[in-house]
Amino acid sequence: MIRSLLPDFDTLAVHAGRADFHALGVHAPPIDLSSTYPVPDPEQGTASYDAMAAGGTPQGSAIYARLHNPTVARAEQAVAELEGAEACVAFASGMAATTAILLAAAMHGRHVVAVRPLYGGTDHLLDSGLLPIDVTFAEPHEVAQAIRPDTGLVFIETPANPTLDLLDISAIVRDAGTVPVVVDSTFATPVLQQPLRHGATMVLHSATKFLGGHGDVVAGVVATSEVWARRLRQVRILTGGILHPLAAFLLLRGLPTLPMRVEHAQRTAGVLMERLAAHPMITGVHYPGHAGSDPTGLIGRQMAGPGTLIAFEVRGGVDAANALMRALTLITPAVSLGSTDTLIQHPAGLTHRLLDPAVREAEGITDGLLRLSVGLESAEALWRDLAAGLDAAEDVAEHTEGTLAMSSR
Ligand SMILES: *Cc1c(COP(=O)(O)O)cnc(C)c1O
């Protein structure tokens, strides 16, 4: 298994956003908590304000913390380097970042083409009517025909949440023509996938997940061209979704270990996937590394590896899935992912709850589907916990099946 499709991503992850440390005489990122900044020269202040209002960076004084913050700018610089982007804009959450992308794109065309499945919050936002956009949900092969003269954006997610379906980014970019494509690459991280290298215009991460990586920060980032970064900064100034500097510090703290965390958890995920697939209580496994899950060979071309998330279906539906989660003692039943510890959640009951049940069904988000975010514990400890959970699920499934058999007699 390869760690990254890029040469020496490990070194990049350790040093990104830190090039000025020697000159500054520091060894850890300085945190600037100022909410306002002195403007000693009024004319220069006006010039700096104008520069930022146009989406640029400050010329001298940063004026006010909703417009710019140096600690946030450092985290943005680091993520831009990891994604091979000109620029990055950081937001208070992944959803704040998504909202800013949709608002910025709507200035150029109000129609959005989105490919499901998507993160539950994204799907709900697109469908909610809250934003000044008109959304067409298309299958991957329908993107070209869904494009209209007023299409301002194509929105995709790969690997997708929670089914781990992969999309061919270059193929979608080709079908989108001149329309910008945004890729939610949260599940892949820049270690495994760099969408801009495949022609995407923007790459979005919920940095709450792997980039922060320790379950203690909520953040969203968009890596893109300077042209789009300016548009996003303009939206961020007006709507106020900038990341907090303490959160930016925690995000920076997570990045140097990102490649090692992803690689370690990915190795463990491979072991657990094999054992889950062979277990009689499991009726289906979704994992990009599972036999038949990557028919067009995107792993090795678009992704360096299959990642650290596994979705699986438990025999016995929601009752068995719940019994499994209740029996766990090491793995935490919780939403979110990409943390140091292993998390499990029930998409139909939590993250994808707000979706129309028919859409859930069509996307393969069944009532017995569980999503496991593999952390850094040992494979053996995790398997012991899962095996105990599967025993508990079996008791419930057998009881239910027994009851059904009796009632049909
Ligand atoms: C969590 C998540 C989001 C939303 O990010 P927040 O930081 O929770 O706002 C978007 N996309 C994906 C794939 C996610 O996992």
Coordinates of C-alpha atoms and ligand atoms in Angstrom, one line a residue:
M1 CA 0.0 0.0 0.0
I2 CA 1.4 3.4 -0.9
R3 CA 1.2 6.3 1.5
S4 CA 0.6 9.1 -1.0
L5 CA 0.7 9.5 -4.8
L6 CA 3.0 12.5 -4.2
P7 CA 6.7 12.3 -3.4
D8 CA 7.5 12.9 0.3
F9 CA 4.1 14.1 1.5
D10 CA 5.3 13.2 5.0
T11 CA 7.9 16.0 5.0
L12 CA 5.4 18.4 3.5
A13 CA 2.9 17.7 6.2
V14 CA 5.4 18.4 9.0
H15 CA 6.6 21.7 7.5
A16 CA 3.6 23.2 5.6
G17 CA 2.7 26.6 6.9
R18 CA 5.8 26.8 9.0
A19 CA 8.4 28.3 6.6
D20 CA 8.8 31.5 8.7
F21 CA 9.4 29.9 12.1
H22 CA 13.1 30.3 12.1
A23 CA 12.8 34.0 11.1
L24 CA 10.2 34.5 13.8
G25 CA 12.3 32.6 16.4
V26 CA 9.4 30.3 17.3
H27 CA 8.9 26.5 17.3
A28 CA 5.1 26.4 17.6
P29 CA 2.5 28.5 15.7
P30 CA 1.8 31.8 17.4
I31 CA -1.9 32.4 18.3
D32 CA -3.3 35.8 17.6
L33 CA -6.5 36.4 19.5
S34 CA -7.0 40.0 18.7
S35 CA -10.6 40.9 17.7
T36 CA -9.5 44.3 16.4
Y37 CA -6.2 45.7 15.1
P38 CA -4.6 49.2 15.5
V39 CA -4.9 51.4 12.4
P40 CA -2.1 54.0 13.0
D41 CA -2.2 55.3 9.5
P42 CA -5.8 56.1 8.4
E43 CA -5.0 56.1 4.7
Q44 CA -3.2 52.8 4.9
G45 CA -6.1 51.5 6.9
T46 CA -8.5 52.4 4.1
A47 CA -6.3 50.8 1.5
S48 CA -6.1 47.6 3.6
Y49 CA -9.9 47.6 4.1
D50 CA -10.4 48.0 0.3
A51 CA -8.0 45.2 -0.4
M52 CA -9.9 42.8 1.9
A53 CA -13.3 43.9 0.7
A54 CA -12.2 42.9 -2.8
G55 CA -11.3 39.4 -1.4
G56 CA -7.5 40.1 -1.0
T57 CA -5.2 39.9 2.0
P58 CA -4.5 42.9 4.3
Q59 CA -2.1 45.6 3.2
G60 CA -0.7 46.4 6.7
S61 CA -3.4 46.4 9.4
A62 CA -5.8 43.4 9.4
I63 CA -8.4 46.0 10.7
Y64 CA -10.9 43.5 12.3
A65 CA -10.8 39.8 13.1
R66 CA -13.8 38.8 11.0
L67 CA -11.9 40.0 7.9
H68 CA -8.5 38.3 8.5
N69 CA -6.5 36.6 11.2
P70 CA -2.8 35.6 11.0
T71 CA -3.2 32.3 12.8
V72 CA -6.1 31.3 10.5
A73 CA -4.0 32.5 7.5
R74 CA -1.2 30.2 8.6
A75 CA -3.5 27.2 8.7
E76 CA -4.8 28.1 5.3
Q77 CA -1.3 28.3 3.9
A78 CA -0.6 24.8 5.3
V79 CA -3.7 23.2 3.8
A80 CA -3.1 25.0 0.4
E81 CA 0.4 23.4 0.3
L82 CA -1.0 19.9 1.2
E83 CA -3.6 20.2 -1.6
G84 CA -1.3 21.7 -4.2
A85 CA -3.5 24.8 -4.3
E86 CA -2.8 28.5 -4.8
A87 CA -4.9 29.4 -1.8
C88 CA -7.2 28.1 0.9
V89 CA -10.0 29.8 2.9
A90 CA -10.9 28.5 6.3
F91 CA -14.4 28.6 7.9
A92 CA -15.9 27.9 11.3
S93 CA -17.2 24.5 10.1
G94 CA -17.4 22.3 7.0
M95 CA -21.0 23.4 6.6
A96 CA -20.0 27.1 6.8
A97 CA -17.5 26.4 4.0
T98 CA -20.1 24.6 1.9
T99 CA -22.5 27.5 2.3
A100 CA -19.9 30.0 1.3
I101 CA -19.0 27.9 -1.8
L102 CA -22.7 27.8 -2.8
L103 CA -23.2 31.5 -2.2
A104 CA -20.0 32.4 -4.1
A105 CA -21.0 30.2 -7.1
A106 CA -24.6 31.5 -7.1
M107 CA -23.2 35.0 -8.0
H108 CA -22.2 33.4 -11.4
G109 CA -25.0 30.9 -12.0
R110 CA -27.8 29.9 -9.6
H111 CA -28.1 26.3 -10.8
V112 CA -26.2 23.6 -9.0
V113 CA -25.7 20.0 -10.2
A114 CA -25.1 17.7 -7.3
V115 CA -24.3 14.0 -7.3
R116 CA -25.6 11.8 -4.5
P117 CA -24.8 10.3 -2.1
L118 CA -23.5 13.3 -0.1
Y119 CA -22.9 14.1 3.5
G120 CA -26.4 14.3 5.1
G121 CA -26.0 18.0 6.1
T122 CA -24.9 18.9 2.5
D123 CA -27.8 17.0 1.0
H124 CA -30.3 18.7 3.4
L125 CA -28.8 22.2 2.7
L126 CA -29.0 21.7 -1.1
D127 CA -32.6 20.5 -0.8
S128 CA -33.8 22.9 1.9
G129 CA -34.6 26.0 -0.3
L130 CA -32.6 28.1 2.2
L131 CA -30.1 29.4 -0.3
P132 CA -30.7 31.3 -3.6
I133 CA -29.9 28.2 -5.7
D134 CA -31.7 25.7 -7.9
V135 CA -30.4 22.2 -7.5
T136 CA -30.5 19.2 -9.8
F137 CA -29.5 15.9 -8.3
A138 CA -27.9 13.8 -11.1
E139 CA -26.4 10.3 -11.3
P140 CA -22.6 10.5 -12.1
H141 CA -23.2 9.7 -15.8
E142 CA -26.0 12.3 -16.1
V143 CA -23.9 15.3 -15.1
A144 CA -23.2 16.5 -18.7
Q145 CA -27.0 16.5 -19.6
A146 CA -27.9 18.2 -16.3
I147 CA -25.7 21.3 -17.1
R148 CA -27.7 24.4 -18.1
P149 CA -26.6 27.8 -19.3
D150 CA -27.1 29.1 -15.7
T151 CA -25.2 26.2 -14.0
G152 CA -22.7 27.8 -11.6
L153 CA -21.3 24.7 -9.9
V154 CA -21.1 20.9 -9.9
F155 CA -20.9 19.5 -6.4
I156 CA -19.6 15.9 -5.7
E157 CA -18.2 13.9 -2.8
T158 CA -15.7 11.1 -3.1
P159 CA -15.5 8.7 -1.3
A160 CA -19.1 9.3 -0.6
N161 CA -20.7 9.3 2.8
P162 CA -21.8 6.8 4.1
T163 CA -21.6 4.2 1.2
L164 CA -18.0 4.8 0.3
D165 CA -18.8 4.9 -3.4
L166 CA -16.0 6.4 -5.5
L167 CA -16.4 8.9 -8.3
D168 CA -14.0 9.5 -11.1
I169 CA -13.1 13.2 -10.6
S170 CA -11.5 13.7 -14.1
A171 CA -14.6 12.2 -15.8
I172 CA -17.0 14.5 -13.9
V173 CA -14.7 17.5 -14.6
R174 CA -14.8 16.6 -18.3
D175 CA -18.6 16.3 -18.3
A176 CA -18.9 19.6 -16.4
G177 CA -17.1 21.4 -19.3
T178 CA -16.5 25.0 -18.2
V179 CA -18.6 24.7 -15.0
P180 CA -16.4 24.6 -11.8
V181 CA -16.4 21.3 -9.9
V182 CA -16.1 21.2 -6.1
V183 CA -15.1 18.0 -4.5
D184 CA -15.8 17.2 -0.9
S185 CA -12.7 15.2 -0.2
T186 CA -13.1 14.9 3.6
F187 CA -13.0 11.1 3.6
A188 CA -9.9 10.9 1.5
T189 CA -7.7 13.6 3.1
P190 CA -5.0 15.2 0.9
V191 CA -2.8 12.2 1.9
L192 CA -4.9 9.9 -0.3
Q193 CA -6.4 12.2 -2.9
Q194 CA -5.8 15.6 -4.4
P195 CA -8.8 16.6 -6.5
L196 CA -7.2 19.8 -7.9
R197 CA -4.7 17.6 -9.7
H198 CA -7.6 15.9 -11.5
G199 CA -9.1 19.2 -12.7
A200 CA -11.4 20.2 -9.8
T201 CA -11.7 23.9 -9.1
M202 CA -12.3 23.6 -5.4
V203 CA -11.6 20.9 -2.8
L204 CA -13.6 21.0 0.4
H205 CA -12.8 19.4 3.8
S206 CA -14.6 19.2 7.0
A207 CA -11.4 19.8 8.9
T208 CA -13.3 18.6 12.0
K209 CA -12.5 15.2 10.8
F210 CA -9.0 14.0 9.7
L211 CA -7.2 17.3 9.4
G212 CA -7.8 18.3 13.0
G213 CA -7.7 14.6 13.7
H214 CA -8.1 14.6 17.5
G215 CA -11.9 15.1 17.9
D216 CA -11.4 18.6 19.4
V217 CA -11.9 21.1 16.7
V218 CA -14.8 22.1 14.3
A219 CA -13.5 23.6 11.1
G220 CA -14.0 23.7 7.3
V221 CA -11.4 24.5 4.6
V222 CA -11.6 25.2 0.8
A223 CA -8.4 24.9 -1.2
T224 CA -8.7 26.5 -4.6
S225 CA -7.3 29.1 -7.1
E226 CA -6.6 32.7 -5.9
V227 CA -9.6 33.8 -8.0
W228 CA -12.1 31.6 -6.2
A229 CA -10.3 32.2 -2.8
R230 CA -11.1 35.9 -3.3
R231 CA -14.8 35.2 -3.9
L232 CA -14.9 33.0 -0.9
R233 CA -13.2 35.6 1.4
Q234 CA -15.7 38.1 0.2
V235 CA -18.6 35.8 1.2
R236 CA -16.8 35.1 4.5
I237 CA -16.4 38.8 5.4
L238 CA -20.1 39.4 4.8
T239 CA -21.5 36.2 6.4
G240 CA -19.0 36.0 9.2
G241 CA -18.1 32.3 9.0
I242 CA -14.3 32.7 9.7
L243 CA -12.5 30.0 11.7
H244 CA -11.5 30.9 15.3
P245 CA -7.7 31.3 15.8
L246 CA -7.7 28.7 18.6
A247 CA -9.4 26.2 16.2
A248 CA -6.8 27.2 13.5
F249 CA -4.0 26.4 16.0
L250 CA -5.6 22.9 16.7
L251 CA -5.9 22.4 13.0
L252 CA -2.3 23.2 12.5
R253 CA -1.4 20.9 15.3
G254 CA -3.1 18.0 13.6
L255 CA -1.4 18.3 10.2
P256 CA 2.1 17.0 10.8
T257 CA 0.8 13.6 11.9
L258 CA -1.9 13.4 9.2
P259 CA 0.0 11.0 6.9
M260 CA 0.9 8.6 9.7
R261 CA -2.6 8.6 11.2
V262 CA -4.2 7.9 7.8
E263 CA -1.7 5.2 6.9
H264 CA -2.0 3.4 10.3
A265 CA -5.8 3.5 10.4
Q266 CA -6.0 2.4 6.8
R267 CA -3.9 -0.7 7.5
T268 CA -6.2 -1.5 10.4
A269 CA -9.3 -0.9 8.3
G270 CA -8.0 -3.4 5.8
V271 CA -7.7 -6.1 8.5
L272 CA -11.2 -5.3 10.0
M273 CA -12.8 -5.2 6.5
E274 CA -11.6 -8.8 5.8
R275 CA -12.9 -10.1 9.1
L276 CA -16.2 -8.3 8.8
A277 CA -16.7 -9.6 5.2
A278 CA -16.1 -13.2 6.4
H279 CA -18.5 -12.9 9.4
P280 CA -21.9 -14.7 9.1
M281 CA -23.7 -11.7 10.7
I282 CA -22.5 -9.3 8.0
T283 CA -24.6 -9.2 4.8
G284 CA -22.6 -6.5 3.0
V285 CA -19.4 -4.5 3.3
H286 CA -18.8 -1.1 1.6
Y287 CA -15.1 -0.3 1.4
P288 CA -13.2 1.0 -1.6
G289 CA -10.6 -1.7 -1.0
H290 CA -13.2 -4.5 -1.0
A291 CA -13.3 -6.9 -4.0
G292 CA -15.4 -5.4 -6.8
S293 CA -15.7 -1.9 -5.1
D294 CA -13.4 -0.1 -7.5
P295 CA -14.2 -1.5 -11.0
T296 CA -12.5 1.4 -12.9
G297 CA -9.3 1.3 -10.9
L298 CA -9.4 4.7 -9.2
I299 CA -7.2 3.4 -6.4
G300 CA -3.7 3.9 -7.5
R301 CA -4.7 6.6 -10.1
Q302 CA -7.0 9.0 -8.2
M303 CA -6.6 7.7 -4.6
A304 CA -3.4 6.4 -3.0
G305 CA -5.4 3.9 -0.9
P306 CA -8.9 2.9 0.2
G307 CA -9.0 5.0 3.4
T308 CA -10.1 4.3 6.9
L309 CA -13.9 4.2 6.8
I310 CA -15.9 1.0 6.4
A311 CA -19.7 0.7 6.1
F312 CA -21.3 -2.7 6.7
E313 CA -24.8 -4.2 6.9
V314 CA -25.8 -6.3 9.9
R315 CA -28.2 -9.1 9.5
G316 CA -31.3 -8.3 11.5
G317 CA -31.7 -4.7 10.5
V318 CA -31.9 -1.8 12.9
D319 CA -32.5 -3.9 16.1
A320 CA -29.4 -6.0 15.5
A321 CA -27.4 -2.8 14.6
N322 CA -28.5 -1.2 17.8
A323 CA -27.6 -4.3 19.8
L324 CA -24.2 -4.3 18.2
M325 CA -23.5 -0.7 19.2
R326 CA -24.8 -1.2 22.8
A327 CA -22.4 -4.1 23.3
L328 CA -19.3 -2.1 22.4
T329 CA -16.9 -1.1 25.2
L330 CA -13.9 0.3 23.3
I331 CA -15.4 1.8 20.1
T332 CA -17.5 4.9 20.8
P333 CA -20.9 5.1 19.3
A334 CA -20.8 8.7 17.9
V335 CA -21.1 10.6 14.7
S336 CA -18.0 12.3 13.1
L337 CA -14.9 10.5 11.9
G338 CA -11.2 10.8 11.4
S339 CA -10.3 11.0 15.1
T340 CA -7.6 9.1 17.0
D341 CA -10.2 6.8 18.4
T342 CA -12.6 4.5 16.6
L343 CA -16.2 5.7 16.2
I344 CA -19.3 3.9 14.9
Q345 CA -22.6 5.4 13.9
H346 CA -26.0 4.5 12.4
P347 CA -26.5 6.7 9.3
A348 CA -30.2 6.0 8.9
G349 CA -30.7 7.0 12.5
L350 CA -28.3 10.0 12.8
T351 CA -26.3 11.6 10.0
H352 CA -28.7 10.8 7.2
R353 CA -31.9 11.1 9.3
L354 CA -33.2 14.2 7.6
L355 CA -33.1 12.7 4.1
D356 CA -36.3 11.5 2.5
P357 CA -36.5 7.7 3.4
A358 CA -37.0 7.0 -0.3
V359 CA -33.7 8.8 -1.1
R360 CA -32.0 6.9 1.7
E361 CA -33.2 3.6 0.3
A362 CA -32.2 4.5 -3.3
E363 CA -28.7 5.5 -2.0
G364 CA -28.2 2.2 -0.2
I365 CA -28.4 3.7 3.2
T366 CA -30.4 0.8 4.7
D367 CA -31.6 0.5 8.3
G368 CA -29.0 -2.1 9.2
L369 CA -26.1 -0.1 7.8
L370 CA -23.4 1.0 10.2
R371 CA -20.4 3.3 9.5
L372 CA -17.1 2.6 11.3
S373 CA -14.4 5.3 11.4
V374 CA -11.2 3.3 12.2
G375 CA -8.9 5.0 14.7
L376 CA -5.4 4.3 15.9
E377 CA -6.1 1.4 18.4
S378 CA -4.7 -2.0 17.5
A379 CA -6.6 -4.2 15.0
E380 CA -6.9 -7.0 17.6
A381 CA -8.5 -4.8 20.3
L382 CA -10.9 -3.4 17.8
W383 CA -11.8 -6.8 16.5
R384 CA -12.5 -8.1 20.0
D385 CA -14.9 -5.3 20.5
L386 CA -16.6 -5.7 17.2
A387 CA -16.9 -9.5 17.6
A388 CA -18.6 -9.0 21.0
G389 CA -21.0 -6.6 19.3
L390 CA -21.7 -9.1 16.5
D391 CA -22.5 -11.8 19.1
A392 CA -25.0 -9.4 20.7
A393 CA -26.5 -8.6 17.2
E394 CA -26.8 -12.3 16.5
D395 CA -28.9 -12.9 19.6
V396 CA -31.3 -10.2 18.6
A397 CA -31.4 -11.3 14.9
E398 CA -32.1 -14.9 15.9
H399 CA -34.8 -13.9 18.3
T400 CA -36.4 -11.8 15.6
E401 CA -36.1 -14.4 13.0
G402 CA -37.4 -17.0 15.4
T403 CA -40.5 -14.8 16.2
L404 CA -41.1 -14.3 12.4
A405 CA -40.8 -18.0 11.8
M406 CA -43.4 -18.7 14.5
S407 CA -45.8 -16.1 13.3
S408 CA -45.7 -17.3 9.8
R409 CA -46.5 -20.9 10.8
Ligands
LIG1 C1 -18.6 16.3 8.7 C2 -18.7 16.5 7.2 C3 -19.2 17.7 6.6 C4 -19.6 18.9 7.5 O1 -18.6 19.4 8.2 P1 -18.8 20.1 9.7 O2 -17.4 20.5 10.0 O3 -19.4 19.1 10.5 O4 -19.7 21.3 9.4 C5 -19.2 17.8 5.3 N1 -18.8 16.7 4.5 C6 -18.4 15.6 5.0 C7 -18.0 14.5 4.1 C8 -18.4 15.4 6.4 O5 -18.0 14.2 6.9

